[in-house]
XYZ file of C-alpha atoms in Angstrom:
616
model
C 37.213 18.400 5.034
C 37.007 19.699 8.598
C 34.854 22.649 9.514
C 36.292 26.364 9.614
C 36.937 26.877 13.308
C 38.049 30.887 12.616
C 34.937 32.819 11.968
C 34.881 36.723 10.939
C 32.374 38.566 13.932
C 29.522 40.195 12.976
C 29.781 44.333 13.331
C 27.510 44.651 16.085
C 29.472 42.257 18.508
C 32.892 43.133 17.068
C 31.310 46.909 18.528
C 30.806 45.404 21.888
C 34.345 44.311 22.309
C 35.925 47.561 21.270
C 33.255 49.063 23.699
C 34.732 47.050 26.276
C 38.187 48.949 25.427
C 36.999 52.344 25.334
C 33.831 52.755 27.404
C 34.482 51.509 31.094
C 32.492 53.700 32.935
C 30.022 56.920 31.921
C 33.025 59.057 32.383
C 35.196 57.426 29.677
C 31.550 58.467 27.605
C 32.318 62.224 28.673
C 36.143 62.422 27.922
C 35.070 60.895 24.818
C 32.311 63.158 23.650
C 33.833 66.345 25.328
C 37.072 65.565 22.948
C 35.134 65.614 19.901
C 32.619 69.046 20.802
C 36.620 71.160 21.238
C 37.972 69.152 17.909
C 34.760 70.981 16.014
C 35.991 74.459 16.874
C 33.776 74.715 19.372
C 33.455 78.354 21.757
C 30.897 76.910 24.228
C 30.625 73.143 25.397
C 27.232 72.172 28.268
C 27.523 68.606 29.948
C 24.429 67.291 30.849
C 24.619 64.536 33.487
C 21.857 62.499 35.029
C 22.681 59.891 37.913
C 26.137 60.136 37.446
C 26.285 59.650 33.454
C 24.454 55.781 33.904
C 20.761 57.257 32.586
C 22.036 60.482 30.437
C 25.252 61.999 29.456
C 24.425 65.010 26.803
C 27.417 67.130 25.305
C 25.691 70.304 23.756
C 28.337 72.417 21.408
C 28.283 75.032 18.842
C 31.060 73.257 17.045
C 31.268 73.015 13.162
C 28.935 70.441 13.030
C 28.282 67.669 10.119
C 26.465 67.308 6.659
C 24.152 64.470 6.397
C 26.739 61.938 4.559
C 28.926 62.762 8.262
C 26.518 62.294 10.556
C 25.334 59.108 9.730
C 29.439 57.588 8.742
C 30.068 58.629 12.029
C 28.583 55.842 14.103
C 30.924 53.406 11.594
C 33.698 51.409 12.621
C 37.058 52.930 11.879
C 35.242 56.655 10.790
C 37.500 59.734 12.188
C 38.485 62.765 10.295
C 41.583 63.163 12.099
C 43.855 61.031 10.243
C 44.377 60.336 6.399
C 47.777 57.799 6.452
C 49.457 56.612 8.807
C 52.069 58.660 9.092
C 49.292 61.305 10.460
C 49.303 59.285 13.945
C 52.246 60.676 14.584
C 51.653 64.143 14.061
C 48.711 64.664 15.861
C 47.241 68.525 16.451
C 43.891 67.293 17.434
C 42.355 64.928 20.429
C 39.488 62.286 19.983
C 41.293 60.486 16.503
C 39.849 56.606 17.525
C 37.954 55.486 15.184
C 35.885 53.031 16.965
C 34.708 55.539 19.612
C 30.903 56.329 18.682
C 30.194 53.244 17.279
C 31.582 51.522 20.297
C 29.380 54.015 22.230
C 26.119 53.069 20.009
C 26.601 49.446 20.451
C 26.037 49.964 24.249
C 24.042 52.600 24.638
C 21.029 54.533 23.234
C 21.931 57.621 21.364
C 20.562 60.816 19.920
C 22.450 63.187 17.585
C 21.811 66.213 16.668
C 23.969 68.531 13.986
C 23.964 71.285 11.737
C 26.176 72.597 10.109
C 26.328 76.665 10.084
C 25.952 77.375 6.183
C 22.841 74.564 5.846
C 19.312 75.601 6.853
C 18.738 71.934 7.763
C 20.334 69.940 10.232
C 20.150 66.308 11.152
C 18.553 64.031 13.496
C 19.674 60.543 14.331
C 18.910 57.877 16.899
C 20.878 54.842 17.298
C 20.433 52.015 20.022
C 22.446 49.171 20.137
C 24.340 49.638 16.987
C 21.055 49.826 15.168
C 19.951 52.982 13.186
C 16.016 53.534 14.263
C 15.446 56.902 12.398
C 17.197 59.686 10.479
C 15.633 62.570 9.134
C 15.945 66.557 9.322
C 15.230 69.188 11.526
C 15.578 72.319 12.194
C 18.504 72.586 14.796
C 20.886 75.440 15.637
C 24.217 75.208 14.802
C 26.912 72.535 16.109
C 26.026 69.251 17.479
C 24.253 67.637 20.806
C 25.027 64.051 21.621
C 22.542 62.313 23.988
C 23.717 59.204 25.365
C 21.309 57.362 27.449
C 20.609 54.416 29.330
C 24.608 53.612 29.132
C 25.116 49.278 28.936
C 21.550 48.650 28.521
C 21.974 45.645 26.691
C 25.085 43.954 29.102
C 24.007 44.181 32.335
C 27.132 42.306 33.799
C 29.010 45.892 32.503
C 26.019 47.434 34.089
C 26.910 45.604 37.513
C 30.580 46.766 37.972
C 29.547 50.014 38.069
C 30.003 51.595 41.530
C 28.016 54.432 43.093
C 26.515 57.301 42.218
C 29.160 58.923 44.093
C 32.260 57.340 42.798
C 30.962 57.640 38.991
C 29.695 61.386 39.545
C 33.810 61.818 40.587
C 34.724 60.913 37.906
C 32.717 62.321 35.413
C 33.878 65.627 37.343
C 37.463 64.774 36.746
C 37.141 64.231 33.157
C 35.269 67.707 32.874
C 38.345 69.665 34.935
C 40.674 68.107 32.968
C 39.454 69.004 29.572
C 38.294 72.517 30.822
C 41.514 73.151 32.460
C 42.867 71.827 29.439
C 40.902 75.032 27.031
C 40.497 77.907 29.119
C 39.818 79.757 25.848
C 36.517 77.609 25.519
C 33.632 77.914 27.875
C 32.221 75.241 29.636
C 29.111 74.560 31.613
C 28.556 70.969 33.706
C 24.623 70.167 34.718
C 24.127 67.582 37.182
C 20.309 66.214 38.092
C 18.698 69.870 37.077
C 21.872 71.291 39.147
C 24.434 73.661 37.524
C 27.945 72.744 39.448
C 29.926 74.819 36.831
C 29.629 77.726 34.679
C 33.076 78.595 33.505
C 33.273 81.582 30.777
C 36.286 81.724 28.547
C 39.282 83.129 30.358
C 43.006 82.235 31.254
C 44.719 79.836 32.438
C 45.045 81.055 35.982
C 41.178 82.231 35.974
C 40.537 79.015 34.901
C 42.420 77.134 38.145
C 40.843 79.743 40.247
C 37.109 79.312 38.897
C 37.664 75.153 38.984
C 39.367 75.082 42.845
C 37.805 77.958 44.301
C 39.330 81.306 44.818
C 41.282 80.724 47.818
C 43.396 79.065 44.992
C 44.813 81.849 43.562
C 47.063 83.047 46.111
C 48.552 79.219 46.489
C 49.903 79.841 43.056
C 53.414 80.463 41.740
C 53.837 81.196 38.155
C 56.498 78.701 36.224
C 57.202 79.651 32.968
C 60.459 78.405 29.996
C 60.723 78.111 26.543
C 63.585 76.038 24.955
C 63.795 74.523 21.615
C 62.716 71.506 22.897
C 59.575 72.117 25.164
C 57.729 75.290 25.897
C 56.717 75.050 29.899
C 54.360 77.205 31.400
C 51.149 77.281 34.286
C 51.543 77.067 37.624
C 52.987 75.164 41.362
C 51.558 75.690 44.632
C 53.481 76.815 47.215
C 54.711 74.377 49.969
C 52.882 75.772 52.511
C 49.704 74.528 50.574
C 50.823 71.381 49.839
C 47.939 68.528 50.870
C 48.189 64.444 52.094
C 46.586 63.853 48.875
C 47.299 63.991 45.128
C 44.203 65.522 43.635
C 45.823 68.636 42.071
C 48.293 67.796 39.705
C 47.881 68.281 36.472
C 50.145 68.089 32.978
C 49.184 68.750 30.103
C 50.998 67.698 26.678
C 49.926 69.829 23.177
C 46.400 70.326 25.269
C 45.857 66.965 26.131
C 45.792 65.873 30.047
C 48.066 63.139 30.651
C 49.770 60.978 33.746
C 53.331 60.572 34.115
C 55.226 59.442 37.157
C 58.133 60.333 35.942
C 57.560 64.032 35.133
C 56.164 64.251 39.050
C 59.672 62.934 39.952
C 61.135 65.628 38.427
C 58.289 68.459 39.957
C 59.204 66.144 43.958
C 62.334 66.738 43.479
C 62.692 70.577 42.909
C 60.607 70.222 46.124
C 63.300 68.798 48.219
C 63.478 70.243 51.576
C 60.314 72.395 51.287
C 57.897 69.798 52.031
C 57.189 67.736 55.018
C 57.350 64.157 54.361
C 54.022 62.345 52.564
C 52.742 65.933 51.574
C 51.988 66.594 48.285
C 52.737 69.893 46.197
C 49.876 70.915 43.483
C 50.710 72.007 40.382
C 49.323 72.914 36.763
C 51.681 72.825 34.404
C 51.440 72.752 30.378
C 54.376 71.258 28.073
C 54.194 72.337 24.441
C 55.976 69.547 22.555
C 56.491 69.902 18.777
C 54.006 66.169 17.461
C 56.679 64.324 16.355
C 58.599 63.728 19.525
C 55.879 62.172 21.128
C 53.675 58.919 20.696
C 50.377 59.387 22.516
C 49.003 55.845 21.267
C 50.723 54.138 23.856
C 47.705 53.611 26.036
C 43.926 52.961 25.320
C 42.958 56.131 26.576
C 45.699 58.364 25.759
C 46.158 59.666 29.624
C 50.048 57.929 29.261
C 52.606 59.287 26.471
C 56.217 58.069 25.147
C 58.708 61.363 24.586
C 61.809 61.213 22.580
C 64.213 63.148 25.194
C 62.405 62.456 28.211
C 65.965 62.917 30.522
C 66.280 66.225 28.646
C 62.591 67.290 29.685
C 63.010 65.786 33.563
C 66.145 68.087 33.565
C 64.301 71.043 32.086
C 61.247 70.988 34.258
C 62.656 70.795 37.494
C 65.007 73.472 36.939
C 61.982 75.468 35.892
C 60.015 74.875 38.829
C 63.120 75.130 41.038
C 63.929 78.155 39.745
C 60.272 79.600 40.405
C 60.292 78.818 44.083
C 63.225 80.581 44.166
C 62.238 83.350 42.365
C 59.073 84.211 44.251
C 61.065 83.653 47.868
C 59.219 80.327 48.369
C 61.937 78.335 48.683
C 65.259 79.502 50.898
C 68.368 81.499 48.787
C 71.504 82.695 49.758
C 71.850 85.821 50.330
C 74.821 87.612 51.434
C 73.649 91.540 51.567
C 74.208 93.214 54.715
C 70.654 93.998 56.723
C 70.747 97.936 57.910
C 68.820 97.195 60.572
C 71.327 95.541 62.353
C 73.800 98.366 62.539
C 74.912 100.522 64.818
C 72.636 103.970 65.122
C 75.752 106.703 64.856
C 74.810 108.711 68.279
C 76.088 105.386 70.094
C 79.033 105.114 67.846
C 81.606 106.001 70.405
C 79.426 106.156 73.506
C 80.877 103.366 76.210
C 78.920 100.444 77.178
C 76.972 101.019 80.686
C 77.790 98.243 82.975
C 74.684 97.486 85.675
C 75.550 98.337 89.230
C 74.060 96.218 92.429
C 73.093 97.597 95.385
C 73.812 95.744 99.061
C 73.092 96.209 101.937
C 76.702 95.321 104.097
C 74.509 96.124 107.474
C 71.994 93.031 107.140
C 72.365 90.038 109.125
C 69.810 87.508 109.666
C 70.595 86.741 112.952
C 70.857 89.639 114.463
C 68.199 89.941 117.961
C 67.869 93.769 117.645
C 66.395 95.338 114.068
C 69.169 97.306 112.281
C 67.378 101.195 110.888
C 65.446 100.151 107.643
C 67.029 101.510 104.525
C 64.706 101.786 101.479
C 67.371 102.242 98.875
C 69.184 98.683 100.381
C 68.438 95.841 98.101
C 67.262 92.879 99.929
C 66.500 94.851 103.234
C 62.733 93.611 103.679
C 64.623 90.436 104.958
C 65.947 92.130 108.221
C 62.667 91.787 109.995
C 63.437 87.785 110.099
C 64.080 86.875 113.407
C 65.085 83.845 114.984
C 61.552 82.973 116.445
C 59.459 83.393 112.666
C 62.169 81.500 110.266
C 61.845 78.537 112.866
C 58.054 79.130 112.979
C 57.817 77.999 109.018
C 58.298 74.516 110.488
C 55.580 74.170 113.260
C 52.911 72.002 111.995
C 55.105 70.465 108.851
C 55.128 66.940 110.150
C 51.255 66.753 110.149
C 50.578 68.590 106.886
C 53.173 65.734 105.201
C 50.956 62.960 107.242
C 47.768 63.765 106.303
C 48.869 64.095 102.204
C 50.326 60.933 102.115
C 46.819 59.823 103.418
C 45.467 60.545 99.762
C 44.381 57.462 97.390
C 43.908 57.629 94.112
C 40.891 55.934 93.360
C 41.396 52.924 91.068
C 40.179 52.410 87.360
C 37.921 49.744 87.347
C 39.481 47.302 84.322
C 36.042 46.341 81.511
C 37.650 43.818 80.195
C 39.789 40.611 80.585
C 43.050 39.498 78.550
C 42.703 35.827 77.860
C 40.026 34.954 80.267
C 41.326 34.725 84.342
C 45.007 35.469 82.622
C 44.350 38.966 83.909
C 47.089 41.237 84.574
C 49.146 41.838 87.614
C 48.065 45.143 89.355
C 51.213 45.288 91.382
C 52.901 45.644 88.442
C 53.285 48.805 86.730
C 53.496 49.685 83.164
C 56.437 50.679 81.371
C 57.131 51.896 78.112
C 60.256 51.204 75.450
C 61.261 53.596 73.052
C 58.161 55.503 72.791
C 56.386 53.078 70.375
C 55.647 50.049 73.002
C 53.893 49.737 76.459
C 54.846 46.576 78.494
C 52.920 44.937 81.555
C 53.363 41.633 83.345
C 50.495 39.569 82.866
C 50.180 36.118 85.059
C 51.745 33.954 82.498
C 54.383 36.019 81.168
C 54.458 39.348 79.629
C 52.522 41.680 77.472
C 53.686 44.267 74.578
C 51.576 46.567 73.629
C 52.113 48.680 69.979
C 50.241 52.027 71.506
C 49.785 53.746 68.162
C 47.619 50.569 66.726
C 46.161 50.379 70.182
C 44.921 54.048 70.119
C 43.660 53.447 66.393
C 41.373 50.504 67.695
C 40.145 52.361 70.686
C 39.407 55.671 68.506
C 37.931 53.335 66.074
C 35.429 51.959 67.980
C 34.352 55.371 69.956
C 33.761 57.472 66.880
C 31.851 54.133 65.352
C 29.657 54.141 68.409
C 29.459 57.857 68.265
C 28.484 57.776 64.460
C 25.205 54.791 65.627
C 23.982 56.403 68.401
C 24.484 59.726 67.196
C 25.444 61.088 70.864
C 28.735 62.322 70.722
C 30.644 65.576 72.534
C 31.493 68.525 70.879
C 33.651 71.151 72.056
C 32.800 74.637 71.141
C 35.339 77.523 69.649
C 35.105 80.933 70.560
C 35.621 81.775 66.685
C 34.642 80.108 64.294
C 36.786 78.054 61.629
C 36.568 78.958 58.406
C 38.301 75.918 55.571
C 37.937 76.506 51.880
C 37.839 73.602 49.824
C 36.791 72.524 45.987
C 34.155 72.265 44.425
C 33.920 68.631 43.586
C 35.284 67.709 47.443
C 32.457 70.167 48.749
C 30.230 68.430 46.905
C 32.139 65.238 49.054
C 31.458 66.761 52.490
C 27.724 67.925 52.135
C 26.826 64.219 51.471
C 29.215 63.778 54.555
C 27.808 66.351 57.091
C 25.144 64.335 59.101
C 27.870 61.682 59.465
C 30.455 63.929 60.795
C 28.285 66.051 62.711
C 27.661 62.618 64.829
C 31.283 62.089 65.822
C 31.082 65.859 67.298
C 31.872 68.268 64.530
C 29.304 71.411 63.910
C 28.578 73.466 60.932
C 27.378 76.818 61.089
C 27.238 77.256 57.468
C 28.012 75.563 54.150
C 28.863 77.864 50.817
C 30.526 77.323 46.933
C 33.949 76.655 48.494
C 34.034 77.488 52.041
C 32.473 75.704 55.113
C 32.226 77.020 58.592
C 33.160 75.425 62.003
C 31.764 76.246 65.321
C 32.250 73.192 67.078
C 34.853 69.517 66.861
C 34.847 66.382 68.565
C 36.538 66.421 71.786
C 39.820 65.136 70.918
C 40.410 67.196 67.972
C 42.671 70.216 68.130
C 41.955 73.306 65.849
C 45.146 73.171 64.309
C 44.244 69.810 63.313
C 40.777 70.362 61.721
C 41.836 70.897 58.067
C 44.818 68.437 57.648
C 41.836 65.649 59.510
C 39.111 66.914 56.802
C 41.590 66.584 53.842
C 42.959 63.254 54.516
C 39.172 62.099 55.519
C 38.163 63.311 51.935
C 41.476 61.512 50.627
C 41.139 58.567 52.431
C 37.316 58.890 51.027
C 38.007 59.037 47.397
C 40.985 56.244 47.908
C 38.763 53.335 49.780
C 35.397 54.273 47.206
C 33.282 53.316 49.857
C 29.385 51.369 48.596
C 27.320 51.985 50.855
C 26.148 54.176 53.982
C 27.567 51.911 56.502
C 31.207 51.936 54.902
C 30.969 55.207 54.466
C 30.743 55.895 58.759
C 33.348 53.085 58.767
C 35.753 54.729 56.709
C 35.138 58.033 58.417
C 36.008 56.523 61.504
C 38.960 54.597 60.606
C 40.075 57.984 59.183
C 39.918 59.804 62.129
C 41.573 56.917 64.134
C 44.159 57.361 62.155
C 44.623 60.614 62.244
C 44.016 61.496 66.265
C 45.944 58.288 67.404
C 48.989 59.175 69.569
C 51.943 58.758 67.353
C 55.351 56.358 67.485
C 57.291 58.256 69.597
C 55.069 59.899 71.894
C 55.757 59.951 75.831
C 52.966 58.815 77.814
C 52.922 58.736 81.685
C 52.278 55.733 83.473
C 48.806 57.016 84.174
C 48.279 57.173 80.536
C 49.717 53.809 79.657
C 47.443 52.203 82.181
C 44.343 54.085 80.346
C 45.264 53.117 76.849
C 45.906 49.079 78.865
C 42.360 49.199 80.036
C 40.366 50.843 76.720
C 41.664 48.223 74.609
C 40.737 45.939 76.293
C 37.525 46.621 76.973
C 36.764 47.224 73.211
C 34.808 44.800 71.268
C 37.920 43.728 69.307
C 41.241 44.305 71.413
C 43.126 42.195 69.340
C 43.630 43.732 65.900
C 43.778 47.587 64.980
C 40.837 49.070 62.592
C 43.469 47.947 59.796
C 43.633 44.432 60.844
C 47.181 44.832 62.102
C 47.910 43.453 65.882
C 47.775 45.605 68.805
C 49.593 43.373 70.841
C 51.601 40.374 71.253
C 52.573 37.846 74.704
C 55.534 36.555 75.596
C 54.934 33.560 77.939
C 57.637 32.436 80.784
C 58.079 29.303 78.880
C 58.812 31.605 75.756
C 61.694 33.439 77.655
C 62.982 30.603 78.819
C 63.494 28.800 75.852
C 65.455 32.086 74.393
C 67.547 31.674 77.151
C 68.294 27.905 77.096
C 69.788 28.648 73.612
């Protein structure tokens, strides 16, 4: 008889899989951990995070805590007091309910627990690492529980690997924190990062909440929503479309408490924004759905950030109408209105009066050709012109001829072209530029004919100054009268302090840095004020998109950001001066041929080429 192929795994590698489904990253250790401390009741939660979660992530809660039979099944596969039958999975009240969660977490990392329960004098102390208990015994612990998980995929390295930077990670550690913080405004929360306390949020409202998470500029973005049918109960907040950002970083819903994604939900919030918003911005809103269980399966996806509803066309139809009818409500978005204005009648003294009509004055008297001077009349209109005589208005001639000779004398002196196009294929100077439908600049070049895209070939030469600015550190700045002052959130301030020495090369200058607000005395030379915090928000957008590795990407992607965002746009006019300058800067850039997004600047059409289209 053959062998047995099939074998059963052994618990601790059976762990490592099911690690592999729920631990991806040190935030999926926080979501995880933060879960569990507001499932035990808790009234205060601390996060504790080291490097960005990879050497320590420590929940600290005063939480109901566990007996000593608990603490010890908890690191088990399959262990969770949320659910008793099956039947419970869909009617779920509370939020961490997988069962392979902290044993997946022990399998991969080391961890220390700590619990007691509030009527025991005892309390327990457990370390695990690797799946394997080392010691449990008591102590004497206040009440609730403190998980310490350290040294995250000690024992797979390869997980270790894929991790990305301290940056990236610390992001999103931070967004799992907001989200379950926004999620229980009731509980307070406090977030530690290397000795550092970013957070400190006492137990408040909702709309405190949003305020003390995205600074208090926030609160007068808001616009309450509120709408309670049998089937959902809406309430929270939208911003108003003035507000509205490039990026998507505040949007929020939340489902029975839990923070979850759901493109079709922000269809419904987009389109009760139709007409208010210019096109690629992004509204923000914070909006919580109370669902009764049943109607909903939230085991869908791994993580539980993606949910099925029963009536989900009934809920699309019921949310925008909410949010429509808020903008509305609060004036934010346009009404009709067909009461008369007040203002715009007529005062009652002029109720009868007749309308004045204007009366000119002129002089019948003046003629310009008179010899003799006719008697000056003050009150004539136009009588300063009968001192013209013959002689003077053919004196404004005298000397015209040679004035007109001696402009047209002027030369411009000529631009001295960098660089070549295709080696001696250089281009004709006789010929001048010309541009077609705003978008494309067109020169004759020896063998043919060149088409220039003059958006892509700003981006490249934009692109290359701010990279050369950003090395040599050298660049211009031009100085406002008053300063700017931008208020931003905490987690993207966080963002542009790491990004200030970087920015402050391509010409930008900080006066001062606070909690949410930064101040601007100076900008790079091409930037216009009104363009400073659209620039800064799709920089830190474009920043959080691209997750950039190392230093060196970093100054790339800030200067590929800017490119972007100070190139002249499709369907700007540019004089033939201009085209010619834009002609000779891309060329004599490093890389004429391709824009900083690898897309070409500009293509040749030969003679031959033409000809062909025409022999057809």
């Amino acid at each position: 008889m053959a062998a047995s192929i099939i074998q059963l795994l052994p618990d601790h590698v059976a762990n490592q899989i099911a690690a592999g489904e729920v631990v991806q990253r040190p935030a999926s250790v926080v979501k995880e951990l933060l879960e569990n401390a507001v499932d035990a009741k808790a009234s205060d939660i601390k996060l504790i995070v080291k490097e960005a979660g990879k050497t320590l992530v420590q929940v600290i809660d005063n939480g109901l805590g566990m007996n000593t039979t608990d603490a010890r099944l908890c690191f088990e596969r399959h262990a969770t007091s949320k659910i008793r039958q099956a039947e419970d999975l869909f009617d779920l009240h509370t939020k961490g309910f997988r069962g392979e969660a902290l044993a997946s977490i022990a399998a991969i990392a080391h961890v220390e627990m700590k619990t007691k329960q509030d009527q025991e004098e005892l309390g327990n102390h457990i370390v695990v690492e690797g799946s394997k208990l080392i010691t449990q015994e008591v102590a004497v612990l206040p009440k609730g529980t403190s998980f310490a998980v350290k040294n995250l995929f000690f024992n797979i390295p390869a997980r270790r690997n894929f991790l990305k930077s301290e940056t990236v990670e610390f992001r999103h550690v931070m967004d799992e924190f907001q989200r379950v913080a926004m999620a229980h405004p009731s509980i307070s929360f406090t977030l530690i990062h290397n000795g550092s306390e970013l957070y400190n949020l006492p137990s408040s409202n909702f709309r405190q909440r949003i305020v003390a998470i995205f600074g208090g500029k926030t609160n007068e973005k808001l616009v309450p929503v509120a709408e309670d049918t049998e089937l959902v109960k809406i309430a929270g907040f939208v911003g108003k479309p003035e507000y509205a950002k490039k990026s998507r970083g505040e949007q929020f819903f939340f489902v029975n408490d839990r923070y979850i994604k759901s493109p079709y939900l922000h269809h419904a919030i987009m389109s009760a924004y139709e007409g208010l918003l210019k096109e690629g911005n992004q509204p923000s809103y914070f909006l919580y759905l109370q669902v009764p269980p049943h109607t909903i399966d939230i085991n869908i996806h791994p993580t539980k950030t993606e949910i099925k509803f029963d009536d989900e066309h009934s809920l699309y139809a019921i949310l925008r109408s909410a949010v429509k009818h808020s903008l509305g409500q609060f004036n934010v978005a346009p009404i009709l209105d067909f009461e008369r204005d007040s203002n715009l009648d007529t005062p009652y003294q002029y109720k009868d009066k007749e309308a004045d009509f204007p009366t000119i004055q002129v002089n019948s008297g003046f003629n310009p050709f008179a010899t003799e001077k006719p008697s000056k009349s003050l009150s004539s209109f136009g009588s300063y012109k009968n001192e013209t005589t013959q002689s003077n208005w053919e004196s404004l001639y005298v000397g015209l001829k040679q004035d007109t000779e001696e402009i047209a004398s002027f030369s411009f002196e000529s631009e001295e072209v960098t660089g070549k196009l295709f080696g001696d294929d250089t281009i004709e100077t006789s010929t001048s530029t010309y541009q077609v439908h705003k978008k494309y600049i067109v020169s004759a070049i020896k063998s043919g004919m060149l088409v220039i895209n003059q958006k892509r070939a700003h981006q490249r030469i934009l692109y290359e100054q701010f990279l050369t600015n950003i090395t040599i550190q050298k660049a211009a700045s031009q100085q406002l009268l008053f300063p700017l002052e931008l208020y931003f959130s905490s987690d993207e301030m966080q963002l542009l302090k790491e990004l200030q020495h970087t920015l402050e090369n391509t010409g930008f200058v900080f006066d001062a840095f606070t909690a949410n607000t930064i101040q601007i005395s100076g900008l790079p030379v091409l930037m216009k004020e009104s363009e400073v915090s659209i620039i800064i928000e799709e920089l830190i957008s474009n920043l959080q998109n691209e997750v950039p590795e190392s230093s060196f990407s970093q100054s790339d992607t800030i200067a590929k950001s800017m490119a972007k965002s100070l190139a002249i746009k499709t369907g700007t006019y540019l004089t033939e001066k201009e085209q010619e300058n834009v002609l000779n800067s891309l060329f004599a850039c490093k890389e004429p041929n391709v824009s900083p997004f690898q897309k070409p600047t500009f293509i040749t059409l030969t003679v031959e080429d033409l000809d062909k289209r025409f022999a057809l």
